[in-house]
């Protein structure tokens, strides 16, 4: 059977990837749903619905590549400031998607988890999220972490509060501090992607991204496809991660 041009492009890009250097943790700021919809003369919410399709595709592709953690920024603590109808639409989309995609997560052996102040989500969204987390808890191929009602500053502040509440004695080092963050169980992301051309972190993983390779693409989230991910990983693999050292020290 003749392969489509897209399939051929995917295959060749995928072939260029070094299988031994696939990031363990990829974090993505899924941005540009609204602008994508607007460019098509459609309402913003249509862009969010289309964005869910990308979530599905990228989740399956990352799992196949052997990525262990995929963290997706789905709703920030600042996103409550949006018009109520958009917030409501996003919250119902969350419930519907989790309910609908449970089978795919089970089939692909993917565990669902969440970071953020999820208790303050509308109760329907919160319940369906907890149900999804519970149902997939024994899956172990990849963990899909949804950042919901999340912000980096919220998390750092929360960690500081918990440390005080614990009446922590002794010296607090980075390892101890990290253990109080909502991301305690995950390694820091090696690669952090933001779509839609915005070049900022918007309060995402502030502590954890200290040494992440940042990758920005003009592509809006609903148009971000399998090959867009391969391109990002390819660029990541060709960066030199020095962690403060000089180039010569790394080649030893
Ligand atoms: C990202 O797309 C999704 C969420 C923040 C929930 P946006 O809704 O921010 O889309 P733009 O940036 O306005 O185009
Ligand atoms: C960041 O996108 C939050 C999510 C992707 C969930 P925003 O679209 O809210 O970010 P700003 O407001 O442009 O910085
Ligand atoms: Mg945006």
Coordinates of C-alpha atoms and ligand atoms in Angstrom, one line a residue:
X1 CA 0.0 0.0 0.0
X2 CA 1.2 3.5 -0.9
X3 CA 2.2 5.5 2.2
X4 CA 0.8 9.0 2.5
X5 CA 3.3 11.9 2.3
X6 CA 2.6 12.6 6.0
X7 CA 3.4 9.0 6.9
X8 CA 6.6 9.1 4.9
X9 CA 7.7 12.4 6.6
X10 CA 6.9 11.0 10.0
X11 CA 8.9 7.8 9.3
X12 CA 12.0 9.6 8.2
X13 CA 11.9 12.1 11.1
X14 CA 11.3 9.3 13.5
X15 CA 14.2 7.4 12.1
X16 CA 16.5 10.3 12.8
X17 CA 15.8 10.1 16.5
X18 CA 18.4 8.5 18.8
X19 CA 16.4 5.8 20.7
X20 CA 18.8 6.0 23.6
X21 CA 18.2 9.7 24.1
X22 CA 14.5 9.9 24.3
X23 CA 13.5 12.3 27.1
X24 CA 12.1 10.5 30.2
X25 CA 9.8 13.5 30.9
X26 CA 8.3 15.9 28.3
X27 CA 6.2 18.8 29.5
X28 CA 4.0 20.8 27.1
X29 CA 2.3 24.2 27.4
X30 CA -0.6 23.5 25.0
X31 CA -1.2 27.0 23.7
X32 CA -3.0 28.6 20.7
X33 CA -6.4 26.8 20.7
X34 CA -8.3 30.1 20.6
X35 CA -6.2 31.7 17.9
X36 CA -6.4 28.5 15.8
X37 CA -10.2 28.6 16.0
X38 CA -10.3 32.3 15.3
X39 CA -8.2 31.8 12.1
X40 CA -10.9 29.5 10.9
X41 CA -13.7 31.9 11.8
X42 CA -14.8 29.6 14.6
X43 CA -15.5 30.2 18.3
X44 CA -12.6 29.7 20.7
X45 CA -14.2 26.6 22.3
X46 CA -14.0 24.8 19.0
X47 CA -10.3 25.2 19.3
X48 CA -10.3 23.6 22.7
X49 CA -12.3 20.6 21.3
X50 CA -9.8 20.2 18.5
X51 CA -7.0 20.5 21.0
X52 CA -8.2 17.4 22.7
X53 CA -7.5 15.4 19.5
X54 CA -3.9 16.6 19.7
X55 CA -3.7 15.5 23.3
X56 CA -4.8 12.1 22.3
X57 CA -2.4 11.8 19.4
X58 CA 0.6 13.2 21.3
X59 CA -0.1 10.9 24.3
X60 CA -0.1 7.8 22.2
X61 CA 3.0 8.9 20.3
X62 CA 5.0 9.7 23.4
X63 CA 4.0 6.4 25.0
X64 CA 5.2 4.5 21.9
X65 CA 8.5 6.4 21.9
X66 CA 9.2 5.2 25.5
X67 CA 8.7 8.6 27.2
X68 CA 7.9 7.8 30.9
X69 CA 6.1 11.1 31.9
X70 CA 4.1 13.5 29.8
X71 CA 3.0 16.6 31.7
X72 CA 0.4 18.8 29.9
X73 CA -0.5 22.3 31.1
X74 CA -4.3 22.2 30.7
X75 CA -5.6 24.9 33.0
X76 CA -3.6 27.5 34.9
X77 CA -4.6 29.2 38.2
X78 CA -4.8 32.4 36.1
X79 CA -7.2 30.8 33.5
X80 CA -10.1 31.4 35.9
X81 CA -9.9 35.0 34.8
X82 CA -11.3 34.0 31.3
X83 CA -15.0 34.6 30.5
X84 CA -17.2 32.3 32.5
X85 CA -18.6 30.5 29.4
X86 CA -15.1 29.5 28.3
X87 CA -14.1 28.3 31.8
X88 CA -17.3 26.2 31.9
X89 CA -16.7 24.8 28.5
X90 CA -13.1 23.8 29.5
X91 CA -14.3 22.2 32.7
X92 CA -17.0 20.1 30.9
X93 CA -14.5 19.2 28.2
X94 CA -12.3 17.8 30.9
X95 CA -15.0 15.6 32.3
X96 CA -16.1 14.4 28.8
X97 CA -12.6 13.7 27.7
X98 CA -11.6 11.7 30.7
X99 CA -14.7 9.7 30.6
X100 CA -14.4 9.1 26.8
X101 CA -10.7 8.3 26.8
X102 CA -10.5 5.9 29.7
X103 CA -10.6 3.0 27.4
X104 CA -7.7 4.3 25.4
X105 CA -5.6 5.0 28.5
X106 CA -6.3 1.4 29.7
X107 CA -5.5 -0.1 26.3
X108 CA -2.3 1.8 26.1
X109 CA -1.4 1.0 29.8
X110 CA -1.1 4.8 30.7
X111 CA -1.5 6.1 34.2
X112 CA -3.4 9.3 34.7
X113 CA -2.3 11.7 37.4
X114 CA -2.8 15.4 38.1
X115 CA -0.9 18.3 39.6
X116 CA -2.5 21.5 40.8
X117 CA -5.2 22.6 43.2
X118 CA -7.6 20.0 41.9
X119 CA -9.9 20.0 44.9
X120 CA -11.1 23.5 43.8
X121 CA -12.2 22.3 40.4
X122 CA -16.0 22.1 39.9
X123 CA -17.1 18.9 41.7
X124 CA -18.1 17.1 38.5
X125 CA -14.7 17.7 37.0
X126 CA -12.9 16.8 40.2
X127 CA -14.9 13.5 40.6
X128 CA -14.3 12.4 37.0
X129 CA -10.6 13.2 37.4
X130 CA -10.4 11.1 40.6
X131 CA -12.2 8.3 38.9
X132 CA -9.7 8.3 36.0
X133 CA -6.8 8.4 38.4
X134 CA -8.1 5.6 40.4
X135 CA -9.0 3.4 37.4
X136 CA -5.5 3.8 35.8
X137 CA -3.4 3.7 38.9
X138 CA -1.8 0.3 38.1
X139 CA -0.8 1.2 34.6
X140 CA 2.9 1.5 34.2
X141 CA 3.9 2.2 30.6
X142 CA 3.7 6.0 30.9
X143 CA 2.3 8.6 33.3
X144 CA 0.1 11.3 31.8
X145 CA 0.2 14.2 34.2
X146 CA -2.5 16.9 33.7
X147 CA -1.6 20.3 35.2
X148 CA -5.1 21.6 36.3
X149 CA -5.7 24.7 38.3
X150 CA -1.9 24.6 38.5
X151 CA 0.8 27.2 38.7
X152 CA 4.4 27.0 39.5
X153 CA 4.2 29.7 42.2
X154 CA 1.2 28.0 43.8
X155 CA 3.2 24.8 44.0
X156 CA 6.3 26.4 45.5
X157 CA 4.2 28.4 48.0
X158 CA 2.3 25.3 48.9
X159 CA 5.5 23.4 49.5
X160 CA 6.8 26.1 51.7
X161 CA 3.6 26.1 53.7
X162 CA 3.7 22.3 54.1
X163 CA 7.3 22.4 55.3
X164 CA 6.3 24.9 58.0
X165 CA 3.3 22.9 58.9
X166 CA 5.5 19.8 59.3
X167 CA 7.6 21.9 61.7
X168 CA 10.6 20.8 59.7
X169 CA 13.8 20.8 61.7
X170 CA 17.2 21.0 60.2
X171 CA 18.5 22.2 56.9
X172 CA 16.2 22.1 53.9
X173 CA 18.1 21.2 50.7
X174 CA 16.8 21.0 47.1
X175 CA 16.0 17.3 47.5
X176 CA 13.8 17.9 50.5
X177 CA 12.2 20.9 49.0
X178 CA 11.4 18.9 45.8
X179 CA 9.8 16.2 47.9
X180 CA 7.1 18.8 49.0
X181 CA 6.2 19.8 45.4
X182 CA 3.3 18.3 43.6
X183 CA 5.8 16.9 41.1
X184 CA 7.8 15.1 43.8
X185 CA 7.3 11.7 42.1
X186 CA 8.5 12.9 38.7
X187 CA 12.0 13.6 37.3
X188 CA 12.4 17.2 36.1
X189 CA 11.4 17.5 32.4
X190 CA 14.4 17.3 30.0
X191 CA 12.3 18.9 27.3
X192 CA 9.6 21.7 27.7
X193 CA 7.6 22.6 24.6
X194 CA 5.3 25.5 24.1
X195 CA 3.2 25.9 21.0
X196 CA 1.6 28.9 19.4
X197 CA 4.7 31.2 19.2
X198 CA 4.5 32.6 22.7
X199 CA 7.9 32.7 24.4
X200 CA 7.2 32.5 28.1
X201 CA 6.5 30.0 30.8
X202 CA 3.2 31.4 32.1
X203 CA 3.8 30.1 35.6
X204 CA 4.5 26.5 34.5
X205 CA 6.9 24.2 36.3
X206 CA 9.1 27.0 37.6
X207 CA 11.2 24.9 39.9
X208 CA 11.4 21.9 37.7
X209 CA 12.3 23.6 34.4
X210 CA 15.6 25.0 35.9
X211 CA 17.6 23.0 33.4
X212 CA 14.9 21.9 30.9
X213 CA 15.6 22.4 27.2
X214 CA 13.0 24.9 26.1
X215 CA 11.5 24.5 22.6
X216 CA 9.1 27.0 21.1
X217 CA 7.2 26.5 17.9
X218 CA 4.8 28.8 16.0
X219 CA 2.4 25.9 15.5
X220 CA -0.9 26.2 17.4
X221 CA -1.8 23.3 19.6
X222 CA -4.6 21.8 17.4
X223 CA -2.1 21.7 14.5
X224 CA 0.7 20.1 16.5
X225 CA 1.0 16.6 15.1
X226 CA 3.2 13.5 15.5
X227 CA 5.9 14.9 13.2
X228 CA 5.9 18.2 15.2
X229 CA 6.9 16.2 18.3
X230 CA 9.6 14.3 16.4
X231 CA 11.0 17.7 15.3
X232 CA 11.1 18.9 18.9
X233 CA 12.8 15.8 20.2
X234 CA 15.3 15.9 17.3
X235 CA 16.2 19.4 18.2
X236 CA 16.5 18.5 21.9
X237 CA 18.8 15.6 21.0
X238 CA 21.1 17.9 19.2
X239 CA 21.5 20.4 22.0
X240 CA 24.4 20.3 24.3
X241 CA 23.3 20.1 27.9
X242 CA 26.1 21.5 29.9
X243 CA 24.6 22.0 33.4
X244 CA 27.1 24.7 34.1
X245 CA 30.2 22.9 32.8
X246 CA 32.2 23.6 29.7
X247 CA 31.9 21.7 26.5
X248 CA 35.2 19.9 26.9
X249 CA 34.3 18.4 30.2
X250 CA 31.3 16.7 28.6
X251 CA 33.3 14.8 26.0
X252 CA 35.4 13.0 28.5
Ligands
LIG1 C1 -4.5 27.0 25.3 O1 -5.1 27.7 24.3 C2 -5.5 26.3 26.1 C3 -5.7 26.8 27.5 C4 -5.1 27.8 28.0 C5 -6.8 26.2 28.3 P1 -5.6 29.2 24.5 O2 -7.0 29.1 24.9 O3 -4.7 29.9 25.4 O4 -5.5 29.8 23.0 P2 -4.9 31.2 22.7 O5 -3.6 31.4 23.3 O6 -5.9 32.2 23.2 O7 -4.9 31.2 21.2
LIG2 C1 -0.9 28.9 29.6 O1 -1.5 29.5 28.4 C2 -1.8 28.0 30.3 C3 -2.1 26.8 29.6 C4 -1.7 26.4 28.4 C5 -3.1 26.0 30.3 P1 -2.2 30.9 28.5 O2 -2.7 31.1 27.1 O3 -3.2 31.0 29.6 O4 -1.0 31.9 28.8 P2 -0.8 33.4 28.6 O5 -1.9 34.1 29.3 O6 -0.8 33.7 27.2 O7 0.6 33.7 29.2
LIG3 MG1 -3.1 31.1 25.2

